[in-house]
Structure formats: C-alpha cells, structure tokens
Tab-separated table of C-alpha atoms and ligand atoms in Angstrom:
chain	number	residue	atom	x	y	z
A	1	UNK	CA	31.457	-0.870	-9.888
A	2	UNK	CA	31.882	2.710	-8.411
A	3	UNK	CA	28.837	4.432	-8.261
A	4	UNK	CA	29.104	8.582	-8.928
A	5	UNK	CA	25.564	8.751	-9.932
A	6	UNK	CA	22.303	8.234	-8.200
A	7	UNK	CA	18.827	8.374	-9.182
A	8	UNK	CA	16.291	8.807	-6.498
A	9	UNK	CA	12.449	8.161	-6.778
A	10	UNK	CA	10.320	10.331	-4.567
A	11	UNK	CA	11.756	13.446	-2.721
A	12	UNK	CA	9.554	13.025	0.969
A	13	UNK	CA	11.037	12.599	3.738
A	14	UNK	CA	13.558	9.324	2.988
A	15	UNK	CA	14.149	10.722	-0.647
A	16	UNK	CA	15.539	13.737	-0.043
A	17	UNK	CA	17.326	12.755	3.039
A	18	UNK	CA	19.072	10.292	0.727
A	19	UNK	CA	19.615	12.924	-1.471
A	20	UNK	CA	21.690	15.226	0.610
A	21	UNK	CA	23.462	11.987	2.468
A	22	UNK	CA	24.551	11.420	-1.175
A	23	UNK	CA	25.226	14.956	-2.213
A	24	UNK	CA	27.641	16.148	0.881
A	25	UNK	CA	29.607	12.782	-0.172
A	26	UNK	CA	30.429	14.142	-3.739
A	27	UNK	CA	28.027	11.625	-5.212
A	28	UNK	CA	26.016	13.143	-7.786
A	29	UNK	CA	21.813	12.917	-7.571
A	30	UNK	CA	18.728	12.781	-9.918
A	31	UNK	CA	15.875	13.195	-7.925
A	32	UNK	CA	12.152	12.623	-9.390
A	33	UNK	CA	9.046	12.813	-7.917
A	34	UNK	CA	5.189	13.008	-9.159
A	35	UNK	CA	4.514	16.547	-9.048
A	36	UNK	CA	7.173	19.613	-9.834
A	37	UNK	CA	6.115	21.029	-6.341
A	38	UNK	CA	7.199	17.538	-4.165
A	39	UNK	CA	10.565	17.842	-6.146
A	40	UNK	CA	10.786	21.610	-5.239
A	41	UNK	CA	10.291	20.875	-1.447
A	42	UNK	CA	12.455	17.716	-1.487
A	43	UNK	CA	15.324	20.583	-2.080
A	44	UNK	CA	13.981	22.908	0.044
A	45	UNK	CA	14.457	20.420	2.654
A	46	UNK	CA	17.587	19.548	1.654
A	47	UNK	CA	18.772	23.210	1.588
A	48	UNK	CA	16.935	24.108	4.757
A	49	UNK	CA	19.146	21.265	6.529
A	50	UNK	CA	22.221	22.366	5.371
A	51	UNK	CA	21.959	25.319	6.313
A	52	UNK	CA	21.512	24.047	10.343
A	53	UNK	CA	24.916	22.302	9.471
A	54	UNK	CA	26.213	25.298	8.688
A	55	UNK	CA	25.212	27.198	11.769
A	56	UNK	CA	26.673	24.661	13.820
A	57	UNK	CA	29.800	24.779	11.952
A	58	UNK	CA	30.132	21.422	10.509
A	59	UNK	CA	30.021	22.502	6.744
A	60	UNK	CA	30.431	25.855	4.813
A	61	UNK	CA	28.626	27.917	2.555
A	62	UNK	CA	30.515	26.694	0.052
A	63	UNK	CA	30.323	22.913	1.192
A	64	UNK	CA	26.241	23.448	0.577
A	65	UNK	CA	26.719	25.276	-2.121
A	66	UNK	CA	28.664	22.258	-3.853
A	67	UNK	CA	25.770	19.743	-2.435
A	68	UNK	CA	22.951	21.443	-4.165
A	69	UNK	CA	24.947	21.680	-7.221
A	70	UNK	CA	25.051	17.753	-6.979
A	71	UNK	CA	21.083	17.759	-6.961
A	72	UNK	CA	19.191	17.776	-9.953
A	73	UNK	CA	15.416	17.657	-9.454
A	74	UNK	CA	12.725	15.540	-12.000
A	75	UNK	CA	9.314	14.082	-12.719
A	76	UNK	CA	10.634	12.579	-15.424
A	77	UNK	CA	12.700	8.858	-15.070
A	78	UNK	CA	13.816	9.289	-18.195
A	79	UNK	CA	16.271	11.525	-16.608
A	80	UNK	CA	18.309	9.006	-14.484
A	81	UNK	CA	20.082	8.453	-17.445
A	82	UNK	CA	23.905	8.082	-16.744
A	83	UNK	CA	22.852	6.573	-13.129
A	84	UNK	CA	24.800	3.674	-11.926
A	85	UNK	CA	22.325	3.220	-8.794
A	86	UNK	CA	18.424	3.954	-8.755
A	87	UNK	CA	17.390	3.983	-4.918
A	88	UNK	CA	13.392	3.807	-4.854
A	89	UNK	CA	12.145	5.868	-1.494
A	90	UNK	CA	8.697	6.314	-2.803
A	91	UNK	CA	5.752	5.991	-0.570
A	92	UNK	CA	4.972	2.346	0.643
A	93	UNK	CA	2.520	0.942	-1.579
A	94	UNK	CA	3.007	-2.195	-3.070
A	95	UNK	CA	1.260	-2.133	-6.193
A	96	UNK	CA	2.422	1.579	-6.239
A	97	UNK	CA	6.480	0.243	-5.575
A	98	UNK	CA	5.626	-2.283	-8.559
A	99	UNK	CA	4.149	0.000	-10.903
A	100	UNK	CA	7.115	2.358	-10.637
A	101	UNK	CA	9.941	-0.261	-10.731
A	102	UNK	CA	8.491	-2.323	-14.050
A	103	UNK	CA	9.078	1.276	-15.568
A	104	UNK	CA	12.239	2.166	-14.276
A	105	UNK	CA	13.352	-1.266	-15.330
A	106	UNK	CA	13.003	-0.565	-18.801
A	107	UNK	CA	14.181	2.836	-18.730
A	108	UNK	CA	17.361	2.236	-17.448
A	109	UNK	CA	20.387	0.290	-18.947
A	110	UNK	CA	20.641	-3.486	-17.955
A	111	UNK	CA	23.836	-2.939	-15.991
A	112	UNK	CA	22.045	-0.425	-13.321
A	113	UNK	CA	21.299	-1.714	-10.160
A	114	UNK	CA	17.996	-0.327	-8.083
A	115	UNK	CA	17.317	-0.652	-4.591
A	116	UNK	CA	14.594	-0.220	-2.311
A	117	UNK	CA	14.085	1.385	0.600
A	118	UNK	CA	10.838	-0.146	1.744
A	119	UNK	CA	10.345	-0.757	5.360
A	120	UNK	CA	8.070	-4.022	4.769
A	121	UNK	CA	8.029	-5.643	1.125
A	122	UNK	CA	9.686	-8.291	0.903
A	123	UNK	CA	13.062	-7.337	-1.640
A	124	UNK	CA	12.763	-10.454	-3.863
A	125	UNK	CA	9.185	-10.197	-4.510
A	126	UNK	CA	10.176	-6.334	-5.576
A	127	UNK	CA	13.177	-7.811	-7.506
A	128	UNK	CA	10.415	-10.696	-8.937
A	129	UNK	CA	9.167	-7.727	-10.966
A	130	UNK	CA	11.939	-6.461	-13.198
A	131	UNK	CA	14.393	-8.199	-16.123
A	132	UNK	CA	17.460	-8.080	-13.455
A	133	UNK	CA	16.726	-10.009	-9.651
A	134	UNK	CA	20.844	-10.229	-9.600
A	135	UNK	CA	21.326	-6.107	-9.705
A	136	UNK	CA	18.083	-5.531	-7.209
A	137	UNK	CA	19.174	-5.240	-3.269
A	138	UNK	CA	17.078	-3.233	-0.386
A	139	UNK	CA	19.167	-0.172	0.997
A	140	UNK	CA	16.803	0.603	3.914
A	141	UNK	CA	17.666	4.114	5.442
A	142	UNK	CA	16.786	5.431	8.926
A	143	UNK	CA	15.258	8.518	9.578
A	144	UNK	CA	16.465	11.879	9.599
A	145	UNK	CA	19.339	9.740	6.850
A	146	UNK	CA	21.543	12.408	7.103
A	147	UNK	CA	22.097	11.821	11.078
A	148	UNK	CA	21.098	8.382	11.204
A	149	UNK	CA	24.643	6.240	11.227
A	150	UNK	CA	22.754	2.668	9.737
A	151	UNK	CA	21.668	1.405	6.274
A	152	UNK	CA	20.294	-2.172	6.689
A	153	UNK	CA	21.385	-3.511	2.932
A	154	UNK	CA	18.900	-6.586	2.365
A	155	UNK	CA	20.074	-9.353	-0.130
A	156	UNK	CA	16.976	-10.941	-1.868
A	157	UNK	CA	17.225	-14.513	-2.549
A	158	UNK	CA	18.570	-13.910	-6.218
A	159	UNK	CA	21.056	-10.626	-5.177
A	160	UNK	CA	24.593	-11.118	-6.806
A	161	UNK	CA	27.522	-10.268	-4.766
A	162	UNK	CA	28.581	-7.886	-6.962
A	163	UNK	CA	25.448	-5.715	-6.468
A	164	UNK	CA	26.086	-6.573	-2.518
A	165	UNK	CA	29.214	-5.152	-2.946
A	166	UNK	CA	28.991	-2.213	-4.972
A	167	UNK	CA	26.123	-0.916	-2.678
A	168	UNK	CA	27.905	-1.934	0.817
A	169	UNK	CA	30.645	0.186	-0.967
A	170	UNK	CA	28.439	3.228	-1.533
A	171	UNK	CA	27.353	2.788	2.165
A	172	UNK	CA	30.361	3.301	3.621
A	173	UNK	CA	31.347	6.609	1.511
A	174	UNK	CA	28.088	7.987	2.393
A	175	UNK	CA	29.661	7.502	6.207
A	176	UNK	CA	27.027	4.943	7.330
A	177	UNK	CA	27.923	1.638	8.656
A	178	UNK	CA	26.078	-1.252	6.202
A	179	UNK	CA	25.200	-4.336	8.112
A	180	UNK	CA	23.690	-7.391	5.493
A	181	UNK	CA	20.371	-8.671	5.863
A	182	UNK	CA	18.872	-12.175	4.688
A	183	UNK	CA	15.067	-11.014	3.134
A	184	UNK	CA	12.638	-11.411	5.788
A	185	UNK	CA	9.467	-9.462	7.209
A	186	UNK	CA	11.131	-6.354	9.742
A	187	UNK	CA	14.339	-7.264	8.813
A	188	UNK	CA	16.796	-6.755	11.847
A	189	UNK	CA	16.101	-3.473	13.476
A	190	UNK	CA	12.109	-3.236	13.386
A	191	UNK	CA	12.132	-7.079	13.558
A	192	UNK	CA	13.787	-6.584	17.335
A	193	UNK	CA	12.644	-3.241	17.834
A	194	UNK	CA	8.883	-3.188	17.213
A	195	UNK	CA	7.721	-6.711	19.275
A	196	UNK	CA	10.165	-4.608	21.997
A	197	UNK	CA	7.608	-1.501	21.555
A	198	UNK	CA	4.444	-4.720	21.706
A	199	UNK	CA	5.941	-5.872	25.111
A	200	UNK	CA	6.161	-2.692	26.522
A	201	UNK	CA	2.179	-2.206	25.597
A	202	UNK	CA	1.691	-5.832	27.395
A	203	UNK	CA	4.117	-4.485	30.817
A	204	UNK	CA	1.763	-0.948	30.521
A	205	UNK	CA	-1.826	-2.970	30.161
A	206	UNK	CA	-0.326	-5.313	33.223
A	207	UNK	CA	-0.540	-2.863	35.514
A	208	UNK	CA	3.369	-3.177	36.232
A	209	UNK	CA	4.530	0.288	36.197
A	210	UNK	CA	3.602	3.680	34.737
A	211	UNK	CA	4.576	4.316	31.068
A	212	UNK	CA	7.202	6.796	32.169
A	213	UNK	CA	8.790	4.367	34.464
A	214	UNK	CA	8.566	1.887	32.047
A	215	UNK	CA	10.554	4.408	29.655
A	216	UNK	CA	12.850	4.995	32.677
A	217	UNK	CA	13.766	1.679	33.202
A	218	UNK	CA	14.718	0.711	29.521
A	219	UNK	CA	16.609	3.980	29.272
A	220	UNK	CA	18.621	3.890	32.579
A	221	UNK	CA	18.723	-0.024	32.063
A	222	UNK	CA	19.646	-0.314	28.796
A	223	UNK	CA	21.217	2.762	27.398
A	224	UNK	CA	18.148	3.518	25.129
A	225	UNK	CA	17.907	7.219	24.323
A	226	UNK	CA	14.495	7.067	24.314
A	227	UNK	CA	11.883	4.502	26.222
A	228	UNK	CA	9.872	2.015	24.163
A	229	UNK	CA	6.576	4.227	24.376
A	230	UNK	CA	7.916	7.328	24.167
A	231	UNK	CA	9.301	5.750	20.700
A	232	UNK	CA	6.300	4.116	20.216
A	233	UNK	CA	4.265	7.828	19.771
A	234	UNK	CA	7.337	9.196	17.639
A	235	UNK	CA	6.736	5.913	15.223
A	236	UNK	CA	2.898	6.282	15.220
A	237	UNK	CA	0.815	3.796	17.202
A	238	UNK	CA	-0.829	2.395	13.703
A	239	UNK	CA	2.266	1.709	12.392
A	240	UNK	CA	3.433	-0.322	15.279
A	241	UNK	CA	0.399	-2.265	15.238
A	242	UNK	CA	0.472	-2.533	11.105
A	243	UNK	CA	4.057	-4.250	11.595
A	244	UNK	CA	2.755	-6.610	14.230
A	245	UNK	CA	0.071	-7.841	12.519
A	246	UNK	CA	2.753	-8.505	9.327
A	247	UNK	CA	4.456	-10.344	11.355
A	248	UNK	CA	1.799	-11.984	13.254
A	249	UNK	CA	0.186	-13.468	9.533
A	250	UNK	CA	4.116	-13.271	7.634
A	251	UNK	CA	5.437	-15.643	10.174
A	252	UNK	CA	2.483	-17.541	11.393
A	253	UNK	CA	3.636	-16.998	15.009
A	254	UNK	CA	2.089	-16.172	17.957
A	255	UNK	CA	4.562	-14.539	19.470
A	256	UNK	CA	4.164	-11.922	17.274
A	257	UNK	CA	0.419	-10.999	18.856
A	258	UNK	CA	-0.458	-7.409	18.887
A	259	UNK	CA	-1.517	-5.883	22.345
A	260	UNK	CA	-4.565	-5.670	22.999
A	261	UNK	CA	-4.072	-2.115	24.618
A	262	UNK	CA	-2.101	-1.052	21.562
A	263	UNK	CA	-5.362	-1.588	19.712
A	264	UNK	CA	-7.185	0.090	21.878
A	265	UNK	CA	-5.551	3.109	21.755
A	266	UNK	CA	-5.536	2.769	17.903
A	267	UNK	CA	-8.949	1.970	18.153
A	268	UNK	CA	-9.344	5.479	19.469
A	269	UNK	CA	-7.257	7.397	17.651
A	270	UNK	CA	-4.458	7.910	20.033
A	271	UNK	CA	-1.919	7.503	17.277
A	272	UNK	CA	0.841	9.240	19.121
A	273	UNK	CA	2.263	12.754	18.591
A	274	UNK	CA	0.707	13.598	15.514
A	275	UNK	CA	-2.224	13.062	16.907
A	276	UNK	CA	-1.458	14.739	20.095
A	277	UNK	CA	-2.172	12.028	22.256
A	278	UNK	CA	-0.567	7.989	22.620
A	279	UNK	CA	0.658	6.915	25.402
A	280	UNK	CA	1.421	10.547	26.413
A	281	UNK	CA	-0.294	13.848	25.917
A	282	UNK	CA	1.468	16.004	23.820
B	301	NAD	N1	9.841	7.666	7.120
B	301	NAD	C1	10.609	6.744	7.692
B	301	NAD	O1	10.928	6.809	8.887
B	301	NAD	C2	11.148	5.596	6.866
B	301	NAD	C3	12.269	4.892	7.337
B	301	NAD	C4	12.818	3.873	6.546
B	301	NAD	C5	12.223	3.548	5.333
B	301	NAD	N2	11.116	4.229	4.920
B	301	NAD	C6	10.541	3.872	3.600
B	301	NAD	O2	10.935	4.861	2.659
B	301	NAD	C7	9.934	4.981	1.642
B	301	NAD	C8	9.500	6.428	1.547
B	301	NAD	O3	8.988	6.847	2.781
B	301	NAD	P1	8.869	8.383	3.190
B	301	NAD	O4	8.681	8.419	4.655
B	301	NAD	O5	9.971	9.156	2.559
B	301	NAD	O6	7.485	8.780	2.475
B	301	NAD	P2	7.003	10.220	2.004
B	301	NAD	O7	5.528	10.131	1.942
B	301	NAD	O8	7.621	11.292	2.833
B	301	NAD	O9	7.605	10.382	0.532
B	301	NAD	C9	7.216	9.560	-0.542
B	301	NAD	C10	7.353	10.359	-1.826
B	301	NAD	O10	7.180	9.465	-2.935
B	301	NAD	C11	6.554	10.212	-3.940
B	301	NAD	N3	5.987	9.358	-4.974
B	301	NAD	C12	4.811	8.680	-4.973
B	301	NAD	N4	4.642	8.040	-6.135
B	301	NAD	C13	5.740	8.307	-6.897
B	301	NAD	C14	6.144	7.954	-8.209
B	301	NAD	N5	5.366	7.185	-8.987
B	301	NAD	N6	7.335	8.400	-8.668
B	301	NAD	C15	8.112	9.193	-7.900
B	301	NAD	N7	7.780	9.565	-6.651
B	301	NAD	C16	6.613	9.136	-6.160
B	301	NAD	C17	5.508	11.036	-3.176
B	301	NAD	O11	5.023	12.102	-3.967
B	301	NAD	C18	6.322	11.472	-1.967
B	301	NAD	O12	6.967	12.707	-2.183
B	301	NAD	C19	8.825	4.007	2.027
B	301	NAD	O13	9.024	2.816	1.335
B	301	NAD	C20	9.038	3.818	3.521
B	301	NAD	O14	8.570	2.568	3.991
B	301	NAD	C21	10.561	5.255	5.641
C-alpha cells in the first residue's frame, strides 16, 4: 500500500514535527488536536521551522509554501477520512492513548493502519484495543522529527508484514532510516540509552569524577555529541527515573535499579533545564 495521506492526532511537539517531516515529502496531512488553538500552534510551529530552513537555504519560499498547503488542521477525527495511515502522537497517557484509539478505530475504514508513537506502552496492548491488531505498528519518532534521522518501527506480537512494510516504506520517503523493533519496554534506543544515563548517576554518586568529566570522557571516548548528564537534564531527570523504574517492575530485573542520587535530585526538584538546575546549573 502507498500511503499519500496521513492523519495525525495531537499537534505538540511530536505531532507537528511529524507533520512537516510528512509535508516537505509531498505526503499529504490531517492534523487534529483537542482545542482549535493546539491545532493553530501545531502550524505555527511548523511554519516557524520552515522558515529557519529557508534562511539557511535548504528549501524555498515556495517549497514551504507547498508544505503548508499539505497541512490541514482539525479537532474533529472524522476528518481523517481518505487517510491511509493514522499516526497517534498524543500525550502519553494510557487510558488517554486508549480512549482515543477505540474511537479512531471505528471512524476509520478497516483497511487503515494506525500507529503509535508512544515512548513506553507496550504496541500490542495499544493494538489489544481496536477491531484490527494486524494493521496497528509503533512508528516512534525522535525529537526535533524533522532533524532527527531515526524512526524505531515496533512490530506488536499480532503486526502483519504488510503493515511492516507499508510503514518501513513511508519511513524511508520521509528520509529517515527505519530500523524494526520486537515489542518490549524502551525498545532499542531508550532501552540502551537511559540505564547508560542510570550508570552515569552511579559513576557521579561514586565519587569517580566530576559530572563534566564524566561528560568528557563519553564524548571524547565514544563519539557522543553530548555526555550522559548533560543529556540526562535535556531529557528531564523525572523522566529518566520514570523509565527506570518501568523497567525495573516491566522486567523484574535488578539491573535495571534507579540511582539513588538520581532520586535525590528528583527528590528535590532538580529536574534538569527546565527547572534550571540537574546535574548542572543552568
Ligand atoms: N517529546 C519527545 O521527545 C518524544 C519523543 C518520542 C516519542 N514521544 C511520544 O510522542 C507522544 C506525544 O508527545 P509530545 O512530546 O508531542 O507531547 P505534547 O504534550 O507536546 O503534545 C501532545 C498533544 O496531544 C494533544 N492531545 C491530547 N489529547 C488528545 C486527543 N484526545 N486528541 C487529539 N490530540 C490530543 C495535546 O493537546 C497536545 O497538543 C507521546 O506518546 C510521547 O511519549 C515524545
């Protein structure tokens, strides 16, 4: 199935981000949202960001021009009519995520697929709850989408391969590189990435070097961009520790222990920079 249509649910900050991704690659977009005012600054963001691309030269007027064309904006699903995909970038809730797809699944036509792109539900309990577990996948997105070169595409136990493959082909003319993904808590990036950010809390509380040689030495060792707490305060320290302790009761593991100093700092409300202090004052 080639997909020319795609319906998006919610226009924050992974919605609309899909959105243009999809837009600048000719693929037209329904976007909804709650509220006419979220839908209104999903496509201000969109518009906002084109216009950087623009001043750096890598599109035209008329290349944004043709992208916002592509963009409808919605509160009502009824409207993702003539949609081959439905992406769902809402925010993470999982009664919320349920809720929304039992009523997209009986909007839409049987032959639609819809994806999620939650960071933590598991993608066949979110397939459990509509009429079609074959035609449901996970499309997780990084953030900012339009820069970020990786979807993760997550196969729920009951995905069909046809769904795999018309959404690994959708991937790939949105210019991101797919890699496939077995359901599990974290999936592969935050499943290696966030116990990385845990260790580097456990190297900090050890006394073993300062955070910014810490960050030094994973940067200069490893060709990070960025050190593991620098990350860590970009992520949010309350997230990190919210994904350890899924992973610490998902997978029954100790391994997957928080540190104790990352719940400290929670503890205190040194969340990272948008709190103005983590690991580093900001
Ligand atoms: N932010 C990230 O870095 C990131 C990265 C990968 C995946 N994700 C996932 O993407 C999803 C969205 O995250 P976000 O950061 O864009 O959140 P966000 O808060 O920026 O946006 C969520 C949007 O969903 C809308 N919404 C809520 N209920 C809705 C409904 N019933 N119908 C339509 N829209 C509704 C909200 O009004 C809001 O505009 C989450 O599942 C999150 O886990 C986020």
């Amino acid at each position: 199935m080639q997909i020319s249509t795609v319906g998006i649910i919610g226009a924050g900050t992974m919605g609309n981000g899909i959105a243009q991704a999809c837009a600048v690659s000719g693929i037209n977009v329904v976007m909804v949202d709650i509220a006419e005012a979220a839908v209104q600054k999903g496509i201000a963001t969109v518009a906002g960001s084109l216009d950087r691309l623009i001043k750096k030269d890598k599109i035209t007027a008329a290349d944004r021009d043709a992208a916002l064309a592509r963009i409808k904006g919605s509160t009502n699903y009824e409207d993702f009519k003539g949609a081959q995909l439905i992406i769902e970038a809402a925010t993470e809730n999982h009664e919320l995520k349920l809720k929304i797809l039992r009523q997209v699944d009986a909007l839409v036509a049987p032959g639609v697929i819809i994806a999620s792109n939650t960071s933590s539900i598991s993608i066949t309990k979110l397939a459990a709850a509509t009429s079609r577990a074959d035609r449901f996948i996970g499309m997780h997105f990084f953030n900012p989408v339009p820069m970020m070169a990786l979807v993760e595409i997550i196969r729920g136990l009951q995905t069909s391969d046809a769904t795999h493959a018309a959404v690994k082909d959708l991937a790939e003319r949105l210019g991101k590189t797919p890699i496939t993904v077995k359901n599990a808590p974290g999936f592969v990036v935050n499943r290696i990435l966030v116990p990385m950010i845990n260790e580097a809390f456990f190297v900090l509380a050890e006394g073993l070097a300062t955070p910014e040689d810490i960050d030094a030495g994973m940067k200069l060792g490893c060709n990070q961009p960025i050190g593991p707490l620098a990350l860590a305060d970009m992520v949010g320290l309350d997230v990190c520790l919210a994904v350890m302790e899924v992973y610490l009761s998902e997978f029954g593991d100790g391994k997957y222990r928080p540190c104790p100093l990352l719940k400290e700092y929670v503890a205190a409300g040194r969340l990272g920079r948008k709190t103005g202090k983590g690991v580093y004052t900001y």
